PDB file of C-alpha atoms in Angstrom:
ATOM      1  CA  MET O   1      -8.201 -50.540 -41.858  1.00  0.00           C
ATOM      2  CA  LEU O   2      -9.585 -54.048 -42.100  1.00  0.00           C
ATOM      3  CA  LEU O   3      -8.252 -56.609 -39.687  1.00  0.00           C
ATOM      4  CA  ARG O   4      -6.537 -59.478 -41.476  1.00  0.00           C
ATOM      5  CA  TRP O   5      -8.763 -62.485 -40.918  1.00  0.00           C
ATOM      6  CA  SER O   6      -5.878 -64.948 -40.664  1.00  0.00           C
ATOM      7  CA  LYS O   7      -4.152 -63.029 -37.858  1.00  0.00           C
ATOM      8  CA  ALA O   8      -7.379 -62.488 -35.973  1.00  0.00           C
ATOM      9  CA  VAL O   9      -8.314 -66.164 -36.165  1.00  0.00           C
ATOM     10  CA  SER O  10      -4.816 -67.141 -35.005  1.00  0.00           C
ATOM     11  CA  HIS O  11      -5.194 -64.811 -32.028  1.00  0.00           C
ATOM     12  CA  PHE O  12      -8.576 -66.246 -31.045  1.00  0.00           C
ATOM     13  CA  SER O  13      -7.301 -69.784 -31.581  1.00  0.00           C
ATOM     14  CA  LYS O  14      -4.305 -69.274 -29.266  1.00  0.00           C
ATOM     15  CA  ILE O  15      -6.659 -68.094 -26.554  1.00  0.00           C
ATOM     16  CA  GLY O  16      -8.844 -71.114 -27.137  1.00  0.00           C
ATOM     17  CA  THR O  17      -6.112 -73.741 -26.976  1.00  0.00           C
ATOM     18  CA  GLN O  18      -6.113 -73.538 -23.170  1.00  0.00           C
ATOM     19  CA  ASN O  19      -9.503 -75.226 -23.194  1.00  0.00           C
ATOM     20  CA  ASN O  20     -10.743 -75.453 -26.767  1.00  0.00           C
ATOM     21  CA  LEU O  21     -14.210 -76.840 -26.305  1.00  0.00           C
ATOM     22  CA  LYS O  22     -15.093 -74.729 -23.241  1.00  0.00           C
ATOM     23  CA  PHE O  23     -13.817 -71.651 -25.040  1.00  0.00           C
ATOM     24  CA  SER O  24     -15.981 -72.515 -28.028  1.00  0.00           C
ATOM     25  CA  LYS O  25     -19.099 -72.643 -25.851  1.00  0.00           C
ATOM     26  CA  ASP O  26     -18.219 -69.355 -24.133  1.00  0.00           C
ATOM     27  CA  LEU O  27     -17.737 -67.718 -27.543  1.00  0.00           C
ATOM     28  CA  CYS O  28     -21.127 -68.962 -28.665  1.00  0.00           C
ATOM     29  CA  ALA O  29     -22.769 -67.384 -25.613  1.00  0.00           C
ATOM     30  CA  MET O  30     -20.947 -64.102 -26.270  1.00  0.00           C
ATOM     31  CA  THR O  31     -21.984 -64.277 -29.899  1.00  0.00           C
ATOM     32  CA  CYS O  32     -25.666 -64.593 -29.047  1.00  0.00           C
ATOM     33  CA  GLN O  33     -25.425 -61.611 -26.689  1.00  0.00           C
ATOM     34  CA  SER O  34     -23.836 -59.565 -29.471  1.00  0.00           C
ATOM     35  CA  TYR O  35     -26.509 -60.703 -31.912  1.00  0.00           C
ATOM     36  CA  ALA O  36     -29.184 -59.419 -29.574  1.00  0.00           C
ATOM     37  CA  LYS O  37     -27.729 -55.917 -29.859  1.00  0.00           C
ATOM     38  CA  VAL O  38     -26.942 -55.989 -33.558  1.00  0.00           C
ATOM     39  CA  ALA O  39     -30.150 -57.651 -34.694  1.00  0.00           C
ATOM     40  CA  ALA O  40     -32.218 -55.148 -32.720  1.00  0.00           C
ATOM     41  CA  ALA O  41     -30.650 -52.341 -34.716  1.00  0.00           C
ATOM     42  CA  ALA O  42     -30.410 -54.194 -38.012  1.00  0.00           C
ATOM     43  CA  GLU O  43     -33.816 -55.853 -38.051  1.00  0.00           C
ATOM     44  CA  PRO O  44     -34.991 -55.599 -41.651  1.00  0.00           C
ATOM     45  CA  THR O  45     -37.503 -52.948 -42.598  1.00  0.00           C
ATOM     46  CA  THR O  46     -38.226 -54.421 -46.048  1.00  0.00           C
ATOM     47  CA  THR O  47     -39.059 -57.866 -47.382  1.00  0.00           C
ATOM     48  CA  ASP O  48     -35.541 -58.079 -48.831  1.00  0.00           C
ATOM     49  CA  PHE O  49     -34.317 -59.183 -45.431  1.00  0.00           C
ATOM     50  CA  LYS O  50     -37.237 -60.958 -43.840  1.00  0.00           C
ATOM     51  CA  GLU O  51     -39.434 -63.529 -45.440  1.00  0.00           C
ATOM     52  CA  THR O  52     -41.840 -65.590 -43.412  1.00  0.00           C
ATOM     53  CA  GLY O  53     -43.101 -69.050 -44.127  1.00  0.00           C
ATOM     54  CA  PHE O  54     -39.907 -71.033 -43.442  1.00  0.00           C
ATOM     55  CA  THR O  55     -40.685 -72.013 -39.852  1.00  0.00           C
ATOM     56  CA  GLY O  56     -42.807 -75.129 -40.427  1.00  0.00           C
ATOM     57  CA  ARG O  57     -41.548 -78.672 -40.589  1.00  0.00           C
ATOM     58  CA  PRO O  58     -39.478 -79.344 -43.718  1.00  0.00           C
ATOM     59  CA  MET O  59     -41.110 -81.225 -46.557  1.00  0.00           C
ATOM     60  CA  VAL O  60     -37.984 -83.254 -47.130  1.00  0.00           C
ATOM     61  CA  ASN O  61     -36.774 -86.300 -45.260  1.00  0.00           C
ATOM     62  CA  LEU O  62     -33.880 -84.735 -43.379  1.00  0.00           C
ATOM     63  CA  ASP O  63     -32.843 -88.055 -41.888  1.00  0.00           C
ATOM     64  CA  LYS O  64     -31.897 -89.261 -45.376  1.00  0.00           C
ATOM     65  CA  MET O  65     -30.010 -86.158 -46.465  1.00  0.00           C
ATOM     66  CA  PHE O  66     -26.244 -85.509 -46.645  1.00  0.00           C
ATOM     67  CA  TRP O  67     -25.109 -89.102 -46.191  1.00  0.00           C
ATOM     68  CA  SER O  68     -23.701 -89.511 -49.697  1.00  0.00           C
ATOM     69  CA  LYS O  69     -19.991 -89.903 -50.324  1.00  0.00           C
ATOM     70  CA  PRO O  70     -18.150 -86.549 -50.562  1.00  0.00           C
ATOM     71  CA  CYS O  71     -17.016 -85.455 -54.013  1.00  0.00           C
ATOM     72  CA  SER O  72     -15.373 -82.457 -55.624  1.00  0.00           C
ATOM     73  CA  LEU O  73     -17.609 -79.406 -55.964  1.00  0.00           C
ATOM     74  CA  ALA O  74     -15.711 -78.155 -59.045  1.00  0.00           C
ATOM     75  CA  LEU O  75     -17.880 -77.358 -62.053  1.00  0.00           C
ATOM     76  CA  ALA O  76     -17.432 -79.469 -65.167  1.00  0.00           C
ATOM     77  CA  PRO O  77     -15.419 -77.841 -67.995  1.00  0.00           C
ATOM     78  CA  ASP O  78     -18.559 -77.567 -70.121  1.00  0.00           C
ATOM     79  CA  SER O  79     -20.829 -76.310 -67.332  1.00  0.00           C
ATOM     80  CA  PRO O  80     -22.844 -73.196 -68.294  1.00  0.00           C
ATOM     81  CA  LEU O  81     -22.324 -71.971 -64.722  1.00  0.00           C
ATOM     82  CA  ARG O  82     -18.585 -71.563 -65.170  1.00  0.00           C
ATOM     83  CA  VAL O  83     -17.073 -68.069 -65.114  1.00  0.00           C
ATOM     84  CA  GLU O  84     -14.071 -67.719 -67.402  1.00  0.00           C
ATOM     85  CA  GLU O  85     -11.383 -65.055 -67.450  1.00  0.00           C
ATOM     86  CA  PRO O  86     -12.071 -62.486 -70.210  1.00  0.00           C
ATOM     87  CA  ASN O  87      -9.952 -63.173 -73.274  1.00  0.00           C
ATOM     88  CA  PHE O  88      -9.213 -59.838 -74.899  1.00  0.00           C
ATOM     89  CA  VAL O  89      -6.886 -59.574 -77.881  1.00  0.00           C
ATOM     90  CA  GLY O  90      -5.055 -56.915 -79.797  1.00  0.00           C
ATOM     91  CA  ILE O  91      -4.826 -53.332 -78.606  1.00  0.00           C
ATOM     92  CA  LYS O  92      -7.378 -53.894 -75.838  1.00  0.00           C
ATOM     93  CA  HIS O  93      -5.285 -56.685 -74.382  1.00  0.00           C
ATOM     94  CA  PHE O  94      -2.206 -54.460 -74.566  1.00  0.00           C
ATOM     95  CA  PHE O  95      -3.793 -51.571 -72.679  1.00  0.00           C
ATOM     96  CA  LEU O  96      -5.406 -53.833 -70.099  1.00  0.00           C
ATOM     97  CA  LYS O  97      -2.027 -55.430 -69.455  1.00  0.00           C
ATOM     98  CA  LEU O  98      -0.524 -51.965 -68.915  1.00  0.00           C
ATOM     99  CA  MET O  99      -3.303 -51.268 -66.430  1.00  0.00           C
ATOM    100  CA  LEU O 100      -2.383 -54.500 -64.547  1.00  0.00           C
ATOM    101  CA  PHE O 101      -5.689 -56.151 -65.423  1.00  0.00           C
ATOM    102  CA  TYR O 102      -3.852 -59.454 -65.824  1.00  0.00           C
ATOM    103  CA  SER O 103      -1.745 -59.120 -62.675  1.00  0.00           C
ATOM    104  CA  LYS O 104      -1.953 -61.829 -60.025  1.00  0.00           C
ATOM    105  CA  GLN O 105      -3.696 -59.447 -57.634  1.00  0.00           C
ATOM    106  CA  SER O 106      -6.333 -58.439 -60.198  1.00  0.00           C
ATOM    107  CA  LYS O 107      -7.031 -62.069 -61.073  1.00  0.00           C
ATOM    108  CA  SER O 108      -7.316 -62.957 -57.384  1.00  0.00           C
ATOM    109  CA  ILE O 109      -9.779 -60.131 -56.755  1.00  0.00           C
ATOM    110  CA  ARG O 110     -11.929 -61.231 -59.692  1.00  0.00           C
ATOM    111  CA  GLY O 111     -11.797 -64.824 -58.503  1.00  0.00           C
ATOM    112  CA  ALA O 112     -12.690 -63.816 -54.942  1.00  0.00           C
ATOM    113  CA  ASN O 113     -15.714 -61.931 -56.262  1.00  0.00           C
ATOM    114  CA  VAL O 114     -16.916 -65.083 -58.034  1.00  0.00           C
ATOM    115  CA  VAL O 115     -16.362 -67.167 -54.882  1.00  0.00           C
ATOM    116  CA  TYR O 116     -18.392 -64.681 -52.876  1.00  0.00           C
ATOM    117  CA  ARG O 117     -21.201 -64.822 -55.434  1.00  0.00           C
ATOM    118  CA  ARG O 118     -21.250 -68.619 -54.971  1.00  0.00           C
ATOM    119  CA  ILE O 119     -21.628 -68.090 -51.225  1.00  0.00           C
ATOM    120  CA  ILE O 120     -24.404 -65.535 -51.687  1.00  0.00           C
ATOM    121  CA  SER O 121     -26.180 -67.858 -54.100  1.00  0.00           C
ATOM    122  CA  GLN O 122     -26.317 -70.499 -51.374  1.00  0.00           C
ATOM    123  CA  VAL O 123     -27.354 -68.301 -48.430  1.00  0.00           C
ATOM    124  CA  ASP O 124     -29.683 -65.730 -50.008  1.00  0.00           C
ATOM    125  CA  LYS O 125     -32.051 -68.084 -51.823  1.00  0.00           C
ATOM    126  CA  PRO O 126     -35.062 -69.885 -50.300  1.00  0.00           C
ATOM    127  CA  PRO O 127     -33.936 -73.557 -50.450  1.00  0.00           C
ATOM    128  CA  ILE O 128     -31.551 -73.413 -47.472  1.00  0.00           C
ATOM    129  CA  TYR O 129     -34.251 -71.818 -45.308  1.00  0.00           C
ATOM    130  CA  GLU O 130     -36.946 -74.198 -46.486  1.00  0.00           C
ATOM    131  CA  VAL O 131     -34.888 -77.357 -46.077  1.00  0.00           C
ATOM    132  CA  PHE O 132     -33.684 -76.502 -42.565  1.00  0.00           C
ATOM    133  CA  SER O 133     -36.948 -74.799 -41.453  1.00  0.00           C
ATOM    134  CA  LEU O 134     -35.326 -71.423 -40.824  1.00  0.00           C
ATOM    135  CA  GLU O 135     -37.011 -68.040 -40.862  1.00  0.00           C
ATOM    136  CA  LYS O 136     -35.184 -65.640 -43.149  1.00  0.00           C
ATOM    137  CA  THR O 137     -34.140 -62.826 -40.820  1.00  0.00           C
ATOM    138  CA  PHE O 138     -31.004 -60.713 -40.662  1.00  0.00           C
ATOM    139  CA  LYS O 139     -29.589 -63.008 -37.966  1.00  0.00           C
ATOM    140  CA  THR O 140     -30.094 -66.284 -39.812  1.00  0.00           C
ATOM    141  CA  THR O 141     -28.876 -64.906 -43.131  1.00  0.00           C
ATOM    142  CA  TYR O 142     -25.793 -63.429 -41.510  1.00  0.00           C
ATOM    143  CA  SER O 143     -25.147 -66.657 -39.568  1.00  0.00           C
ATOM    144  CA  LEU O 144     -25.355 -68.736 -42.743  1.00  0.00           C
ATOM    145  CA  LEU O 145     -23.135 -66.239 -44.539  1.00  0.00           C
ATOM    146  CA  VAL O 146     -20.466 -66.614 -41.845  1.00  0.00           C
ATOM    147  CA  LEU O 147     -20.780 -70.401 -41.930  1.00  0.00           C
ATOM    148  CA  HIS O 148     -20.134 -70.546 -45.680  1.00  0.00           C
ATOM    149  CA  MET O 149     -17.347 -67.982 -45.439  1.00  0.00           C
ATOM    150  CA  TRP O 150     -15.725 -70.279 -42.878  1.00  0.00           C
ATOM    151  CA  LEU O 151     -16.065 -73.258 -45.219  1.00  0.00           C
ATOM    152  CA  CYS O 152     -14.257 -71.385 -48.001  1.00  0.00           C
ATOM    153  CA  LEU O 153     -11.604 -69.740 -45.828  1.00  0.00           C
ATOM    154  CA  ARG O 154     -10.819 -73.072 -44.190  1.00  0.00           C
ATOM    155  CA  ARG O 155     -10.304 -74.664 -47.598  1.00  0.00           C
ATOM    156  CA  LEU O 156      -8.163 -71.762 -48.833  1.00  0.00           C
ATOM    157  CA  LYS O 157      -5.859 -72.033 -45.817  1.00  0.00           C
ATOM    158  CA  GLN O 158      -4.939 -75.507 -47.042  1.00  0.00           C
ATOM    159  CA  GLU O 159      -3.130 -73.794 -49.939  1.00  0.00           C
ATOM    160  CA  GLY O 160      -0.712 -72.065 -47.549  1.00  0.00           C
ATOM    161  CA  LYS O 161       0.322 -68.423 -47.863  1.00  0.00           C
ATOM    162  CA  GLU O 162      -1.178 -68.037 -51.334  1.00  0.00           C
ATOM    163  CA  GLY O 163      -4.542 -69.299 -50.112  1.00  0.00           C
ATOM    164  CA  VAL O 164      -4.458 -67.036 -47.063  1.00  0.00           C
ATOM    165  CA  GLU O 165      -3.794 -64.014 -49.297  1.00  0.00           C
ATOM    166  CA  PHE O 166      -6.707 -64.991 -51.540  1.00  0.00           C
ATOM    167  CA  GLY O 167      -8.824 -65.411 -48.418  1.00  0.00           C
ATOM    168  CA  GLN O 168      -8.059 -61.824 -47.416  1.00  0.00           C
ATOM    169  CA  TYR O 169      -9.516 -60.559 -50.701  1.00  0.00           C
ATOM    170  CA  LEU O 170     -12.595 -62.705 -50.080  1.00  0.00           C
ATOM    171  CA  TYR O 171     -12.914 -61.349 -46.539  1.00  0.00           C
ATOM    172  CA  GLU O 172     -12.727 -57.731 -47.743  1.00  0.00           C
ATOM    173  CA  ILE O 173     -15.500 -58.378 -50.289  1.00  0.00           C
ATOM    174  CA  TYR O 174     -17.605 -60.026 -47.576  1.00  0.00           C
ATOM    175  CA  ASN O 175     -16.999 -57.126 -45.188  1.00  0.00           C
ATOM    176  CA  HIS O 176     -18.127 -54.580 -47.788  1.00  0.00           C
ATOM    177  CA  ASP O 177     -21.269 -56.608 -48.529  1.00  0.00           C
ATOM    178  CA  VAL O 178     -22.156 -56.890 -44.829  1.00  0.00           C
ATOM    179  CA  GLU O 179     -21.818 -53.122 -44.425  1.00  0.00           C
ATOM    180  CA  LEU O 180     -24.219 -52.616 -47.331  1.00  0.00           C
ATOM    181  CA  ARG O 181     -26.648 -55.134 -45.826  1.00  0.00           C
ATOM    182  CA  VAL O 182     -26.606 -53.420 -42.433  1.00  0.00           C
ATOM    183  CA  SER O 183     -27.108 -50.010 -44.055  1.00  0.00           C
ATOM    184  CA  LYS O 184     -29.958 -51.378 -46.173  1.00  0.00           C
ATOM    185  CA  ALA O 185     -31.570 -52.737 -43.019  1.00  0.00           C
ATOM    186  CA  GLY O 186     -31.810 -49.185 -41.710  1.00  0.00           C
ATOM    187  CA  VAL O 187     -28.707 -48.838 -39.535  1.00  0.00           C
ATOM    188  CA  ASN O 188     -26.988 -45.598 -40.477  1.00  0.00           C
ATOM    189  CA  LEU O 189     -26.084 -44.145 -37.111  1.00  0.00           C
ATOM    190  CA  LEU O 190     -23.203 -45.800 -35.238  1.00  0.00           C
ATOM    191  CA  LEU O 191     -22.603 -48.073 -38.239  1.00  0.00           C
ATOM    192  CA  THR O 192     -18.942 -48.487 -37.299  1.00  0.00           C
ATOM    193  CA  ARG O 193     -19.908 -49.835 -33.874  1.00  0.00           C
ATOM    194  CA  TRP O 194     -22.313 -52.364 -35.347  1.00  0.00           C
ATOM    195  CA  MET O 195     -19.704 -53.488 -37.851  1.00  0.00           C
ATOM    196  CA  LYS O 196     -17.229 -54.051 -35.015  1.00  0.00           C
ATOM    197  CA  ASP O 197     -19.798 -56.175 -33.187  1.00  0.00           C
ATOM    198  CA  LEU O 198     -20.425 -58.216 -36.331  1.00  0.00           C
ATOM    199  CA  GLU O 199     -16.675 -58.613 -36.802  1.00  0.00           C
ATOM    200  CA  LYS O 200     -16.427 -60.114 -33.300  1.00  0.00           C
ATOM    201  CA  ILE O 201     -19.288 -62.459 -34.134  1.00  0.00           C
ATOM    202  CA  PHE O 202     -17.550 -63.473 -37.363  1.00  0.00           C
ATOM    203  CA  TYR O 203     -14.269 -64.400 -35.679  1.00  0.00           C
ATOM    204  CA  GLY O 204     -16.014 -66.000 -32.702  1.00  0.00           C
ATOM    205  CA  ASN O 205     -18.065 -68.223 -34.996  1.00  0.00           C
ATOM    206  CA  ILE O 206     -15.049 -69.228 -37.090  1.00  0.00           C
ATOM    207  CA  VAL O 207     -13.077 -70.307 -34.023  1.00  0.00           C
ATOM    208  CA  ALA O 208     -16.118 -72.166 -32.690  1.00  0.00           C
ATOM    209  CA  TYR O 209     -16.520 -74.090 -35.967  1.00  0.00           C
ATOM    210  CA  ASP O 210     -12.800 -74.852 -36.152  1.00  0.00           C
ATOM    211  CA  THR O 211     -12.864 -76.125 -32.577  1.00  0.00           C
ATOM    212  CA  ALA O 212     -15.985 -78.234 -33.141  1.00  0.00           C
ATOM    213  CA  ILE O 213     -14.364 -80.253 -35.945  1.00  0.00           C
ATOM    214  CA  LEU O 214     -11.062 -80.923 -34.193  1.00  0.00           C
ATOM    215  CA  PRO O 215     -10.221 -84.632 -33.897  1.00  0.00           C
ATOM    216  CA  GLU O 216     -10.609 -84.426 -30.114  1.00  0.00           C
ATOM    217  CA  ALA O 217     -14.037 -82.780 -30.320  1.00  0.00           C
ATOM    218  CA  LYS O 218     -17.131 -84.778 -29.439  1.00  0.00           C
ATOM    219  CA  PRO O 219     -19.425 -85.811 -32.332  1.00  0.00           C
ATOM    220  CA  GLU O 220     -22.197 -83.578 -31.008  1.00  0.00           C
ATOM    221  CA  ASP O 221     -20.011 -80.464 -30.630  1.00  0.00           C
ATOM    222  CA  LEU O 222     -20.634 -79.284 -34.189  1.00  0.00           C
ATOM    223  CA  SER O 223     -24.404 -79.630 -33.759  1.00  0.00           C
ATOM    224  CA  THR O 224     -24.178 -77.635 -30.535  1.00  0.00           C
ATOM    225  CA  VAL O 225     -22.258 -74.822 -32.223  1.00  0.00           C
ATOM    226  CA  ILE O 226     -24.645 -74.769 -35.191  1.00  0.00           C
ATOM    227  CA  TRP O 227     -27.644 -74.617 -32.863  1.00  0.00           C
ATOM    228  CA  ARG O 228     -26.203 -71.709 -30.895  1.00  0.00           C
ATOM    229  CA  ASN O 229     -24.907 -69.762 -33.891  1.00  0.00           C
ATOM    230  CA  ILE O 230     -27.781 -70.249 -36.337  1.00  0.00           C
ATOM    231  CA  PHE O 231     -30.955 -71.685 -34.817  1.00  0.00           C
ATOM    232  CA  SER O 232     -31.110 -70.506 -31.212  1.00  0.00           C
ATOM    233  CA  ASP O 233     -32.394 -67.080 -30.181  1.00  0.00           C
ATOM    234  CA  ASP O 234     -30.649 -67.047 -26.808  1.00  0.00           C
ATOM    235  CA  GLY O 235     -27.710 -69.457 -27.167  1.00  0.00           C
ATOM    236  CA  VAL O 236     -28.732 -71.256 -23.985  1.00  0.00           C
ATOM    237  CA  SER O 237     -31.829 -73.317 -24.761  1.00  0.00           C
ATOM    238  CA  THR O 238     -31.646 -76.770 -26.310  1.00  0.00           C
ATOM    239  CA  PRO O 239     -33.451 -77.821 -29.499  1.00  0.00           C
ATOM    240  CA  ASP O 240     -36.668 -79.818 -29.352  1.00  0.00           C
ATOM    241  CA  GLY O 241     -37.290 -82.872 -31.524  1.00  0.00           C
ATOM    242  CA  ALA O 242     -38.188 -81.046 -34.737  1.00  0.00           C
ATOM    243  CA  ALA O 243     -35.412 -78.483 -34.380  1.00  0.00           C
ATOM    244  CA  LEU O 244     -32.886 -81.148 -33.421  1.00  0.00           C
ATOM    245  CA  GLN O 245     -33.560 -82.985 -36.677  1.00  0.00           C
ATOM    246  CA  SER O 246     -32.757 -79.820 -38.656  1.00  0.00           C
ATOM    247  CA  VAL O 247     -29.657 -79.064 -36.595  1.00  0.00           C
ATOM    248  CA  GLN O 248     -28.269 -82.569 -37.015  1.00  0.00           C
ATOM    249  CA  ALA O 249     -28.978 -82.453 -40.762  1.00  0.00           C
ATOM    250  CA  MET O 250     -27.122 -79.150 -41.049  1.00  0.00           C
ATOM    251  CA  ALA O 251     -24.177 -80.629 -39.119  1.00  0.00           C
ATOM    252  CA  ARG O 252     -24.036 -83.456 -41.687  1.00  0.00           C
ATOM    253  CA  TYR O 253     -24.277 -80.893 -44.485  1.00  0.00           C
ATOM    254  CA  VAL O 254     -21.380 -78.901 -43.013  1.00  0.00           C
ATOM    255  CA  ARG O 255     -19.158 -81.953 -42.536  1.00  0.00           C
ATOM    256  CA  ARG O 256     -19.894 -83.061 -46.073  1.00  0.00           C
ATOM    257  CA  GLU O 257     -19.087 -79.619 -47.505  1.00  0.00           C
ATOM    258  CA  VAL O 258     -15.798 -79.585 -45.573  1.00  0.00           C
ATOM    259  CA  ASN O 259     -14.835 -82.904 -47.158  1.00  0.00           C
ATOM    260  CA  CYS O 260     -16.126 -81.928 -50.608  1.00  0.00           C
ATOM    261  CA  LEU O 261     -14.173 -78.677 -50.595  1.00  0.00           C
ATOM    262  CA  SER O 262     -11.037 -80.592 -49.592  1.00  0.00           C
ATOM    263  CA  LEU O 263     -11.526 -82.642 -52.774  1.00  0.00           C
ATOM    264  CA  THR O 264     -12.085 -79.493 -54.871  1.00  0.00           C
ATOM    265  CA  ASP O 265      -8.947 -78.494 -56.763  1.00  0.00           C
ATOM    266  CA  LYS O 266      -7.078 -75.227 -56.261  1.00  0.00           C
ATOM    267  CA  GLU O 267      -7.943 -73.863 -59.703  1.00  0.00           C
ATOM    268  CA  ALA O 268     -11.666 -74.230 -59.037  1.00  0.00           C
ATOM    269  CA  MET O 269     -11.314 -72.498 -55.680  1.00  0.00           C
ATOM    270  CA  TYR O 270      -9.302 -69.571 -57.032  1.00  0.00           C
ATOM    271  CA  SER O 271     -11.585 -69.039 -60.043  1.00  0.00           C
ATOM    272  CA  GLY O 272     -14.838 -69.601 -58.141  1.00  0.00           C
ATOM    273  CA  ASN O 273     -15.786 -72.390 -60.539  1.00  0.00           C
ATOM    274  CA  PHE O 274     -17.444 -74.586 -57.935  1.00  0.00           C
ATOM    275  CA  MET O 275     -20.926 -74.851 -56.468  1.00  0.00           C
ATOM    276  CA  PHE O 276     -22.004 -75.829 -52.990  1.00  0.00           C
ATOM    277  CA  THR O 277     -24.154 -78.937 -52.704  1.00  0.00           C
ATOM    278  CA  PRO O 278     -27.619 -78.054 -54.074  1.00  0.00           C
ATOM    279  CA  LEU O 279     -30.381 -77.820 -51.485  1.00  0.00           C
ATOM    280  CA  GLU O 280     -33.451 -78.656 -53.468  1.00  0.00           C
ATOM    281  CA  TYR O 281     -36.772 -78.168 -51.735  1.00  0.00           C
ATOM    282  CA  GLN O 282     -39.164 -80.911 -52.795  1.00  0.00           C
ATOM    283  CA  LYS O 283     -42.861 -80.126 -52.424  1.00  0.00           C
ATOM    284  CA  PRO O 284     -45.187 -83.131 -51.984  1.00  0.00           C
ATOM    285  CA  SER O 285     -46.817 -82.522 -55.358  1.00  0.00           C
ATOM    286  CA  THR O 286     -43.495 -82.854 -57.170  1.00  0.00           C
ATOM    287  CA  GLN O 287     -42.238 -85.958 -55.397  1.00  0.00           C
ATOM    288  CA  ARG O 288     -42.257 -89.224 -57.248  1.00  0.00           C
ATOM    289  CA  SER O 289     -44.970 -91.677 -56.370  1.00  0.00           C
ATOM    290  CA  HIS O 290     -42.921 -94.768 -57.104  1.00  0.00           C
TER     291      HIS O 290
END
């Protein structure tokens, strides 16, 4: 039985309110320890999960990225990327209606699948690794997946009970995908144990991100959490100059996506008709000379 994400986050958050920022740091340390165990077992055995060549300095000017004014991420009505509800007519429509194809639950599940595909599109493709100089390993991909799940779940909670229910469908789709990813990486024995460890990481990261953007949090808290959850191998070391530039750029990216999603209307969120901010990787040969 899957744990309801909203209840689990509430539980972790209540624990953290005693000392939010200290708790966030402790969770990050625990997360890195758990990653060490999980990643050792789930280290990819095929190129589907590990691609090298993303560890050099980025060929973009990170200092100039993610400063633009936030805007809605909803797709335009005429966008070819939009996914529309199937419009069946006649006898087919009648039978599908009898089969509850048009029920609120069925529509929510379809919408949640589209939302998850938007997340996967952002975290599985090269640009995000190239821009932020990340190596594509199981750990980094999973960390980015959790980060973008948090962005969506946080936005959905703003819609109250209805948004939380939609978020549960999204979480169940995510959970199934993670299980497939772990299995594909070669972990078949003790799969349930690894999934429980990843579940702890998921909730720990979500609470850490929530805590890092509280009004009382320090400006650098989000960068610290991002470093520990995504960039760092041990959760203890501090980033050097090159890494710090990437971490700070990702913190700006995250804050901007939080604000952009807040401006994205409910219909776009429930249908999945939105796109995260594009992360275009500009090679020197394609940059303008003027």
